Amino acid sequence: MNVLLIGSGGREHALAWKLAASPMLTKLYAAPGNPGIAQEAELVALDIADHAAVAAFCKDKGIDLVVVGPEGPLVVGIGDDLRATGIRVFGPSGKAAQLEGSKGFTKDLCARYGIPTAAYGRFDNAAGARAYVEKTGAPIVIKADGLAAGKGVTVAMTLDEALEAVDACFEGAFGGAGASVVVEEFMTGEEASFFCLCDGKTALPFGTAQDHKRVGDGDVGPNTGGMGAYSPAPVMTPELIDQTMREIIEPTMRGMTEMGAPFSGVLFAGLMLTDQGPKLIEYNTRFGDPECQVLMMRLKEDLLVLLNAAADGQLAHVSARWRDEAALTVVMAAAGYPGMPQKGSVISGIDKSEAACAQVFHAGTAVSDGKIVANGGRVLNVTATGRNVSEAQHKAYAAVDMLDWPEGFCRRDIGWRAVEREQQ
Ligand code: AMP
Ligand code: GLY
């Protein structure tokens, strides 16, 4: 099979690495890709926003499956436009991607189907949102409705902070994404990520993970796209997975089908494990980044077989088995991330790091004068497996220490919750 992978981050490098191992693969292309992905695929300079150009490339090269990594192209309907020309796609339709593209859409679906989630109000003007905030009190959570590159959520501990966040949204801090606002109840508990592969009818559980959103050790400092992750999430017991499937995932699949937008692709549920059971924080309609990196390290199956089955509505006939090991990834970021990451510093020692039994996925790199340089905020994902999270953590940091990149930094405590549990 010829496959086109869309995206350019660490998530896509991990997908490329796993797809390249498939005996079914003839040729892998990636657009736009990155220098790590170039080790597994031929990079093509396609304008992803130009769906007609992507379709023409697919016809020209005889592409049998397009795998879409990030949410942006999905929400604007790349899946619909390619399918309309007869090209097979792994990823949801634009309407189904509203589960990520509009927080209000998802909350309304939850309300209609009794899916456990935080109580909420949905507003298209500041006065209504402010009144709701004042009536409910703090702590409270303010969310821009649309895609805001992970920055549209304010967990407000005081009333003033909440009112400021409401005003910021309606004053355009998140552009069009903040023209509509969800205000919701503050939930407490441990967070976990739960993934399913979906084909419109069947949802196949596809692993658990936990990530670390704050930039600093001890979960302090500004939010980021994720500074590291591990899988499995020990807190997600088989009983909790069953409960999540029954109370959250299955009603979502039913609801999407009933509204004429059956969901296919990856459904990534961000969960809060509360005293009353798992509650949905939000959905993403793609793999997590860096959660995908740890999932791919543990997956025993041929990824291409599974993505094909999802694209063809055949997931009921396949299964997903996992290595009985933990995987952990440490994000190496460029100094200044998440604010103003410095670009252009030279990174060496990646080969030594990989020789230390790790997989180094490229997230934001470029080649300059024949050298690998930083070209983004999150730059490398140093990923290792072990008998448990403690061992995977030890191996990943040993590999991090083989890198020679003074301008890079990482958290030194990725996996701390699971390591604490293992030491009890
Ligand atoms: P999101 O972008 O929706 O994943 O939100 C980012 C982070 O905000 C989540 O990972 C949670 O830590 C936090 N968060 C979002 N919604 C809530 C909520 N209702 N209660 C408590 N924390 C929340
Ligand atoms: N790591 C969180 C995300 O991909 O949304």
Short mmCIF file of C-alpha atoms and ligand atoms in Angstrom, two decimals:
data_model
loop_
_atom_site.label_atom_id
_atom_site.label_comp_id
_atom_site.label_asym_id
_atom_site.label_seq_id
_atom_site.Cartn_x
_atom_site.Cartn_y
_atom_site.Cartn_z
CA MET A 1 0.00 0.00 0.00
CA ASN A 2 1.06 3.57 -0.64
CA VAL A 3 0.32 5.84 2.30
CA LEU A 4 0.37 9.61 2.73
CA LEU A 5 0.85 10.84 6.29
CA ILE A 6 -0.12 14.45 7.01
CA GLY A 7 1.67 16.37 9.77
CA SER A 8 5.11 17.36 10.97
CA GLY A 9 5.46 16.72 14.71
CA GLY A 10 6.66 14.04 17.11
CA ARG A 11 3.25 12.35 16.88
CA GLU A 12 3.68 11.98 13.12
CA HIS A 13 7.27 10.75 13.48
CA ALA A 14 6.01 8.01 15.80
CA LEU A 15 3.21 7.13 13.34
CA ALA A 16 5.69 7.08 10.44
CA TRP A 17 8.09 4.85 12.41
CA LYS A 18 5.31 2.37 13.15
CA LEU A 19 3.78 2.48 9.65
CA ALA A 20 7.22 1.92 8.11
CA ALA A 21 7.43 -1.39 10.02
CA SER A 22 4.30 -2.73 8.29
CA PRO A 23 4.84 -5.57 5.79
CA MET A 24 1.82 -4.15 3.91
CA LEU A 25 3.54 -0.85 3.22
CA THR A 26 4.94 -0.21 -0.26
CA LYS A 27 5.79 3.45 0.03
CA LEU A 28 5.24 6.09 2.70
CA TYR A 29 5.01 9.79 1.86
CA ALA A 30 4.72 12.55 4.43
CA ALA A 31 3.60 16.15 4.02
CA PRO A 32 5.21 18.29 5.21
CA GLY A 33 7.10 15.94 7.56
CA ASN A 34 10.34 16.73 9.40
CA PRO A 35 13.96 15.44 9.38
CA GLY A 36 13.06 12.52 11.66
CA ILE A 37 10.10 11.52 9.50
CA ALA A 38 12.45 11.73 6.48
CA GLN A 39 14.22 8.62 7.84
CA GLU A 40 10.98 6.67 7.27
CA ALA A 41 9.18 8.45 4.43
CA GLU A 42 9.64 10.56 1.34
CA LEU A 43 8.78 14.14 2.25
CA VAL A 44 6.55 16.09 -0.10
CA ALA A 45 6.09 19.85 -0.13
CA LEU A 46 2.29 19.91 -0.36
CA ASP A 47 0.09 22.76 0.81
CA ILE A 48 -2.13 20.80 3.22
CA ALA A 49 -4.74 23.56 3.19
CA ASP A 50 -5.18 23.03 -0.56
CA HIS A 51 -7.30 19.87 -0.49
CA ALA A 52 -7.55 19.70 -4.28
CA ALA A 53 -3.74 19.66 -4.50
CA VAL A 54 -3.55 16.90 -1.88
CA ALA A 55 -6.16 14.88 -3.82
CA ALA A 56 -4.24 15.39 -7.09
CA PHE A 57 -1.03 14.16 -5.43
CA CYS A 58 -2.87 11.09 -4.11
CA LYS A 59 -4.21 10.24 -7.59
CA ASP A 60 -0.81 10.79 -9.15
CA LYS A 61 1.03 8.54 -6.68
CA GLY A 62 -1.70 5.92 -6.28
CA ILE A 63 -2.14 6.62 -2.56
CA ASP A 64 -4.26 3.91 -0.92
CA LEU A 65 -4.70 5.58 2.48
CA VAL A 66 -4.22 9.09 3.86
CA VAL A 67 -3.48 9.26 7.59
CA VAL A 68 -4.17 12.70 9.09
CA GLY A 69 -2.16 13.52 12.23
CA PRO A 70 -3.27 16.97 13.48
CA GLU A 71 -6.75 18.34 14.21
CA GLY A 72 -6.55 21.51 12.11
CA PRO A 73 -6.97 19.86 8.68
CA LEU A 74 -9.67 17.52 10.05
CA VAL A 75 -11.83 20.32 11.41
CA VAL A 76 -11.73 22.14 8.06
CA GLY A 77 -12.85 18.97 6.30
CA ILE A 78 -9.80 17.43 4.61
CA GLY A 79 -11.35 14.01 5.28
CA ASP A 80 -14.59 14.96 3.46
CA ASP A 81 -12.82 16.54 0.49
CA LEU A 82 -10.50 13.58 -0.05
CA ARG A 83 -13.24 10.98 0.40
CA ALA A 84 -15.40 12.88 -2.09
CA THR A 85 -12.76 12.10 -4.74
CA GLY A 86 -12.64 8.42 -3.77
CA ILE A 87 -9.52 8.56 -1.60
CA ARG A 88 -9.54 6.48 1.59
CA VAL A 89 -8.76 8.44 4.75
CA PHE A 90 -8.03 7.59 8.37
CA GLY A 91 -9.62 10.46 10.28
CA PRO A 92 -13.07 11.91 10.97
CA SER A 93 -15.26 14.08 8.75
CA GLY A 94 -15.31 17.80 9.48
CA LYS A 95 -18.67 17.44 11.21
CA ALA A 96 -17.47 14.56 13.39
CA ALA A 97 -14.27 16.53 14.20
CA GLN A 98 -16.55 19.08 15.88
CA LEU A 99 -16.06 16.89 18.94
CA GLU A 100 -12.69 18.66 19.14
CA GLY A 101 -13.46 21.76 17.10
CA SER A 102 -16.28 23.01 19.32
CA LYS A 103 -16.34 22.47 23.07
CA GLY A 104 -19.97 23.60 23.14
CA PHE A 105 -20.91 20.97 20.54
CA THR A 106 -19.42 18.26 22.76
CA LYS A 107 -21.04 19.58 25.93
CA ASP A 108 -24.46 19.66 24.24
CA LEU A 109 -23.94 16.08 23.04
CA CYS A 110 -23.03 15.03 26.60
CA ALA A 111 -26.16 16.73 27.94
CA ARG A 112 -28.38 15.04 25.37
CA TYR A 113 -26.98 11.54 25.99
CA GLY A 114 -26.37 11.72 29.76
CA ILE A 115 -22.59 11.46 29.36
CA PRO A 116 -20.84 12.36 32.65
CA THR A 117 -19.04 15.71 32.36
CA ALA A 118 -18.79 19.04 34.24
CA ALA A 119 -22.02 21.09 34.52
CA TYR A 120 -21.84 23.99 32.07
CA GLY A 121 -23.32 27.02 30.39
CA ARG A 122 -22.72 28.09 26.78
CA PHE A 123 -22.62 31.80 25.89
CA ASP A 124 -22.14 34.02 22.85
CA ASN A 125 -21.88 37.28 24.81
CA ALA A 126 -19.91 38.52 27.81
CA ALA A 127 -22.94 39.65 29.86
CA GLY A 128 -24.50 36.17 29.92
CA ALA A 129 -21.21 34.46 30.73
CA ARG A 130 -20.38 36.99 33.47
CA ALA A 131 -23.79 36.53 35.10
CA TYR A 132 -23.35 32.72 35.11
CA VAL A 133 -19.84 33.05 36.61
CA GLU A 134 -21.11 35.41 39.33
CA LYS A 135 -24.00 33.12 40.19
CA THR A 136 -21.84 29.97 40.32
CA GLY A 137 -18.69 31.40 41.98
CA ALA A 138 -15.06 30.24 41.83
CA PRO A 139 -13.23 27.98 41.25
CA ILE A 140 -14.69 27.75 37.77
CA VAL A 141 -13.40 26.98 34.27
CA ILE A 142 -13.68 29.28 31.24
CA LYS A 143 -13.15 27.79 27.76
CA ALA A 144 -13.01 29.38 24.32
CA ASP A 145 -15.32 27.22 22.19
CA GLY A 146 -13.06 26.65 19.18
CA LEU A 147 -9.51 25.47 18.47
CA ALA A 148 -7.06 27.69 20.34
CA ALA A 149 -3.83 25.67 20.12
CA GLY A 150 -4.34 24.38 23.67
CA LYS A 151 -4.46 27.89 25.13
CA GLY A 152 -8.19 28.57 25.31
CA VAL A 153 -8.82 27.13 28.80
CA THR A 154 -8.60 29.12 32.05
CA VAL A 155 -8.99 27.26 35.32
CA ALA A 156 -9.94 30.27 37.46
CA MET A 157 -9.43 29.97 41.20
CA THR A 158 -11.00 33.39 41.90
CA LEU A 159 -14.04 35.25 40.63
CA ASP A 160 -11.87 38.10 39.28
CA GLU A 161 -9.71 35.71 37.29
CA ALA A 162 -12.84 34.08 35.85
CA LEU A 163 -14.40 37.41 34.83
CA GLU A 164 -11.11 38.50 33.26
CA ALA A 165 -10.97 35.27 31.26
CA VAL A 166 -14.54 35.79 30.02
CA ASP A 167 -13.70 39.34 28.90
CA ALA A 168 -10.46 38.20 27.23
CA CYS A 169 -12.37 35.62 25.17
CA PHE A 170 -14.98 38.11 23.98
CA GLU A 171 -12.33 40.77 23.35
CA GLY A 172 -10.72 38.41 20.84
CA ALA A 173 -7.75 36.92 22.77
CA PHE A 174 -8.38 33.66 20.89
CA GLY A 175 -9.74 35.15 17.68
CA GLY A 176 -12.86 33.47 16.33
CA ALA A 177 -12.32 30.51 18.70
CA GLY A 178 -13.45 32.73 21.62
CA ALA A 179 -16.58 34.20 20.02
CA SER A 180 -18.48 31.52 21.89
CA VAL A 181 -17.57 30.48 25.43
CA VAL A 182 -18.25 27.47 27.64
CA VAL A 183 -18.23 28.09 31.39
CA GLU A 184 -18.04 24.93 33.42
CA GLU A 185 -17.90 23.44 36.88
CA PHE A 186 -14.42 22.91 38.34
CA MET A 187 -13.82 19.17 38.73
CA THR A 188 -11.20 17.54 40.94
CA GLY A 189 -9.45 14.22 40.53
CA GLU A 190 -6.60 12.61 38.64
CA GLU A 191 -6.51 13.11 34.87
CA ALA A 192 -5.99 10.33 32.34
CA SER A 193 -6.05 10.06 28.57
CA PHE A 194 -8.02 7.26 26.95
CA PHE A 195 -7.87 6.42 23.25
CA CYS A 196 -10.19 4.51 20.94
CA LEU A 197 -9.89 3.67 17.27
CA CYS A 198 -13.30 4.18 15.69
CA ASP A 199 -14.84 3.24 12.36
CA GLY A 200 -18.26 4.91 12.61
CA LYS A 201 -19.82 1.87 14.31
CA THR A 202 -17.23 0.22 16.54
CA ALA A 203 -14.93 1.85 19.10
CA LEU A 204 -11.85 -0.27 19.85
CA PRO A 205 -10.09 0.68 23.10
CA PHE A 206 -6.60 1.76 22.09
CA GLY A 207 -4.62 2.38 25.21
CA THR A 208 -4.25 4.78 28.09
CA ALA A 209 -1.67 7.42 28.94
CA GLN A 210 -0.98 10.34 31.23
CA ASP A 211 0.75 13.49 30.14
CA HIS A 212 2.27 16.46 31.94
CA LYS A 213 0.85 19.76 30.72
CA ARG A 214 2.77 22.25 32.88
CA VAL A 215 6.23 23.34 31.79
CA GLY A 216 7.98 22.93 35.14
CA ASP A 217 8.89 20.11 37.53
CA GLY A 218 6.19 19.48 40.12
CA ASP A 219 3.49 20.55 37.62
CA VAL A 220 4.13 24.30 37.95
CA GLY A 221 4.35 27.12 35.40
CA PRO A 222 2.41 27.76 32.21
CA ASN A 223 0.50 25.10 30.29
CA THR A 224 2.18 23.52 27.27
CA GLY A 225 1.19 21.03 24.59
CA GLY A 226 2.61 18.34 26.89
CA MET A 227 6.12 17.93 28.36
CA GLY A 228 6.11 14.16 28.53
CA ALA A 229 3.84 11.15 28.82
CA TYR A 230 3.74 7.53 29.81
CA SER A 231 1.59 4.55 29.00
CA PRO A 232 -0.26 2.69 30.32
CA ALA A 233 -1.84 4.97 32.93
CA PRO A 234 -1.91 2.65 35.97
CA VAL A 235 -4.87 4.59 37.36
CA MET A 236 -7.05 3.38 34.44
CA THR A 237 -7.98 -0.05 35.76
CA PRO A 238 -9.86 -2.51 33.51
CA GLU A 239 -13.04 -1.65 35.49
CA LEU A 240 -12.60 2.07 34.82
CA ILE A 241 -11.96 1.36 31.14
CA ASP A 242 -15.21 -0.64 30.95
CA GLN A 243 -17.11 2.13 32.72
CA THR A 244 -15.63 4.76 30.37
CA MET A 245 -16.61 2.72 27.32
CA ARG A 246 -20.16 2.21 28.60
CA GLU A 247 -20.88 5.68 29.98
CA ILE A 248 -18.80 7.96 27.74
CA ILE A 249 -17.48 6.44 24.49
CA GLU A 250 -20.43 4.27 23.41
CA PRO A 251 -23.10 6.97 23.90
CA THR A 252 -20.84 9.38 22.00
CA MET A 253 -20.59 6.97 19.07
CA ARG A 254 -24.37 6.49 19.14
CA GLY A 255 -25.01 10.22 19.35
CA MET A 256 -22.72 11.02 16.43
CA THR A 257 -24.39 8.37 14.27
CA GLU A 258 -27.85 9.64 15.18
CA MET A 259 -26.92 13.15 14.07
CA GLY A 260 -25.63 11.85 10.75
CA ALA A 261 -21.93 12.27 11.58
CA PRO A 262 -20.66 8.79 12.51
CA PHE A 263 -17.23 9.09 14.08
CA SER A 264 -14.21 7.40 12.51
CA GLY A 265 -10.58 7.99 13.36
CA VAL A 266 -9.03 8.35 16.81
CA LEU A 267 -11.25 9.44 19.65
CA PHE A 268 -9.04 10.76 22.46
CA ALA A 269 -10.96 11.31 25.69
CA GLY A 270 -9.40 13.54 28.34
CA LEU A 271 -10.88 12.18 31.57
CA MET A 272 -11.13 13.44 35.13
CA LEU A 273 -11.34 10.51 37.53
CA THR A 274 -13.65 12.02 40.14
CA ASP A 275 -15.18 10.55 43.30
CA GLN A 276 -18.31 9.94 41.21
CA GLY A 277 -16.44 8.08 38.48
CA PRO A 278 -14.79 9.11 35.20
CA LYS A 279 -16.04 12.37 33.68
CA LEU A 280 -15.21 13.77 30.27
CA ILE A 281 -13.03 16.90 30.29
CA GLU A 282 -12.78 17.14 26.53
CA TYR A 283 -12.46 15.16 23.34
CA ASN A 284 -9.71 15.36 20.75
CA THR A 285 -10.26 13.73 17.38
CA ARG A 286 -6.64 12.69 16.78
CA PHE A 287 -3.80 11.04 18.64
CA GLY A 288 -2.31 12.98 21.54
CA ASP A 289 1.13 14.46 21.15
CA PRO A 290 3.27 13.15 22.94
CA GLU A 291 0.85 10.37 24.02
CA CYS A 292 1.00 8.81 20.55
CA GLN A 293 4.75 8.29 20.92
CA VAL A 294 4.34 6.06 23.97
CA LEU A 295 1.38 4.19 22.47
CA MET A 296 3.34 3.35 19.33
CA MET A 297 6.25 1.99 21.40
CA ARG A 298 3.87 -0.46 23.10
CA LEU A 299 1.64 -1.50 20.19
CA LYS A 300 2.24 -5.11 19.12
CA GLU A 301 0.03 -4.92 16.03
CA ASP A 302 0.67 -3.78 12.49
CA LEU A 303 -0.60 -0.17 12.70
CA LEU A 304 -1.45 -0.09 9.00
CA VAL A 305 -3.80 -3.07 9.39
CA LEU A 306 -5.65 -1.27 12.18
CA LEU A 307 -5.89 2.10 10.42
CA ASN A 308 -7.15 0.34 7.31
CA ALA A 309 -9.76 -1.52 9.31
CA ALA A 310 -10.90 1.81 10.79
CA ALA A 311 -11.13 3.42 7.35
CA ASP A 312 -13.14 0.43 6.04
CA GLY A 313 -15.58 0.00 8.97
CA GLN A 314 -13.95 -3.33 9.88
CA LEU A 315 -12.73 -2.69 13.42
CA ALA A 316 -15.10 -5.31 14.83
CA HIS A 317 -12.82 -7.92 13.22
CA VAL A 318 -9.45 -6.84 14.61
CA SER A 319 -7.91 -6.52 18.05
CA ALA A 320 -5.17 -4.44 19.59
CA ARG A 321 -2.55 -6.15 21.74
CA TRP A 322 0.08 -4.30 23.70
CA ARG A 323 3.54 -5.13 24.95
CA ASP A 324 3.47 -5.93 28.63
CA GLU A 325 5.84 -3.02 29.23
CA ALA A 326 5.55 0.64 30.12
CA ALA A 327 6.74 3.37 27.78
CA LEU A 328 7.73 6.90 28.76
CA THR A 329 8.65 9.91 26.67
CA VAL A 330 10.48 13.05 27.75
CA VAL A 331 9.94 16.16 25.67
CA MET A 332 13.09 18.18 25.02
CA ALA A 333 12.03 21.77 24.39
CA ALA A 334 13.91 24.82 23.18
CA ALA A 335 14.81 27.46 25.80
CA GLY A 336 11.97 29.95 26.02
CA TYR A 337 9.16 27.42 25.40
CA PRO A 338 6.17 27.82 25.73
CA GLY A 339 6.52 31.60 25.28
CA MET A 340 9.19 32.42 22.71
CA PRO A 341 11.28 29.33 21.95
CA GLN A 342 14.71 30.04 20.45
CA LYS A 343 15.20 28.53 17.03
CA GLY A 344 18.38 27.46 15.28
CA SER A 345 20.55 25.96 18.05
CA VAL A 346 22.51 22.87 16.98
CA ILE A 347 21.60 19.49 18.49
CA SER A 348 24.07 16.62 18.52
CA GLY A 349 24.23 13.24 20.20
CA ILE A 350 20.90 11.90 18.87
CA ASP A 351 22.67 8.72 17.68
CA LYS A 352 24.26 8.24 21.13
CA SER A 353 20.89 8.82 22.74
CA GLU A 354 19.32 6.14 20.50
CA ALA A 355 22.18 3.77 21.25
CA ALA A 356 21.12 4.06 24.91
CA CYS A 357 18.03 1.96 24.01
CA ALA A 358 15.71 4.86 23.31
CA GLN A 359 13.76 6.09 20.33
CA VAL A 360 14.27 9.78 19.65
CA PHE A 361 11.27 11.18 17.78
CA HIS A 362 11.70 14.54 16.08
CA ALA A 363 9.00 17.07 16.92
CA GLY A 364 10.41 20.44 15.86
CA THR A 365 13.71 20.06 14.06
CA ALA A 366 15.21 21.22 10.79
CA VAL A 367 18.45 20.55 8.95
CA SER A 368 20.84 23.49 8.54
CA ASP A 369 24.34 23.10 7.05
CA GLY A 370 23.98 19.36 7.42
CA LYS A 371 23.26 19.62 11.16
CA ILE A 372 20.04 19.04 13.10
CA VAL A 373 18.82 22.31 14.63
CA ALA A 374 15.90 23.31 16.85
CA ASN A 375 12.96 24.58 14.82
CA GLY A 376 10.04 24.77 17.23
CA GLY A 377 9.00 24.77 20.88
CA ARG A 378 8.86 21.05 21.51
CA VAL A 379 11.86 19.69 19.61
CA LEU A 380 12.60 16.05 20.49
CA ASN A 381 10.75 13.24 22.26
CA VAL A 382 13.16 10.85 23.96
CA THR A 383 11.19 7.65 24.42
CA ALA A 384 12.02 4.37 26.16
CA THR A 385 10.29 1.25 27.42
CA GLY A 386 10.84 -0.74 30.61
CA ARG A 387 9.31 -3.40 32.85
CA ASN A 388 7.48 -0.61 34.65
CA VAL A 389 7.25 3.20 34.50
CA SER A 390 10.23 3.57 36.88
CA GLU A 391 12.49 1.57 34.56
CA ALA A 392 11.22 3.32 31.42
CA GLN A 393 11.81 6.68 33.16
CA HIS A 394 15.35 5.69 34.13
CA LYS A 395 16.17 4.63 30.56
CA ALA A 396 14.58 7.69 28.97
CA TYR A 397 16.57 10.10 31.19
CA ALA A 398 19.80 8.14 30.59
CA ALA A 399 19.17 8.70 26.86
CA VAL A 400 18.33 12.39 27.44
CA ASP A 401 21.71 12.77 29.14
CA MET A 402 23.48 11.51 26.00
CA LEU A 403 22.20 14.50 24.00
CA ASP A 404 24.46 17.47 23.49
CA TRP A 405 22.12 20.44 23.29
CA PRO A 406 22.81 23.17 25.87
CA GLU A 407 19.91 25.32 24.62
CA GLY A 408 17.38 22.56 25.25
CA PHE A 409 15.59 21.69 28.48
CA CYS A 410 13.18 19.09 29.82
CA ARG A 411 11.25 18.28 32.96
CA ARG A 412 13.13 15.81 35.16
CA ASP A 413 10.03 14.28 36.78
CA ILE A 414 7.99 12.83 33.92
CA GLY A 415 6.03 9.86 35.25
CA TRP A 416 6.20 10.91 38.89
CA ARG A 417 2.68 9.79 39.82
CA ALA A 418 3.18 6.29 38.44
CA VAL A 419 6.70 6.03 39.91
CA GLU A 420 5.31 6.99 43.34
CA ARG A 421 2.63 4.30 43.01
CA GLU A 422 5.23 1.70 41.98
CA GLN A 423 7.37 2.53 45.01
CA GLN A 424 4.48 2.11 47.49
P1 AMP B 1 -8.48 21.11 27.94
O1 AMP B 1 -7.77 21.99 26.96
O2 AMP B 1 -9.97 21.12 27.84
O3 AMP B 1 -7.86 19.73 28.02
O4 AMP B 1 -8.13 21.72 29.35
C1 AMP B 1 -6.80 21.89 29.76
C2 AMP B 1 -6.67 21.47 31.19
O5 AMP B 1 -7.53 22.28 31.99
C3 AMP B 1 -7.13 20.05 31.47
O6 AMP B 1 -6.15 19.10 31.20
C4 AMP B 1 -7.46 20.15 32.94
O7 AMP B 1 -6.27 20.06 33.71
C5 AMP B 1 -8.01 21.53 33.07
N1 AMP B 1 -9.48 21.51 33.04
C6 AMP B 1 -10.28 21.62 31.96
N2 AMP B 1 -11.57 21.55 32.30
C7 AMP B 1 -11.60 21.41 33.65
C8 AMP B 1 -12.66 21.31 34.61
N3 AMP B 1 -13.95 21.36 34.27
N4 AMP B 1 -12.31 21.16 35.91
C9 AMP B 1 -11.01 21.14 36.29
N5 AMP B 1 -9.97 21.25 35.43
C10 AMP B 1 -10.26 21.38 34.12
N1 GLY B 2 -0.83 16.14 24.83
C1 GLY B 2 -2.13 16.65 24.73
C2 GLY B 2 -2.70 16.72 23.39
O1 GLY B 2 -2.18 16.20 22.43
O2 GLY B 2 -3.75 17.34 23.26
#
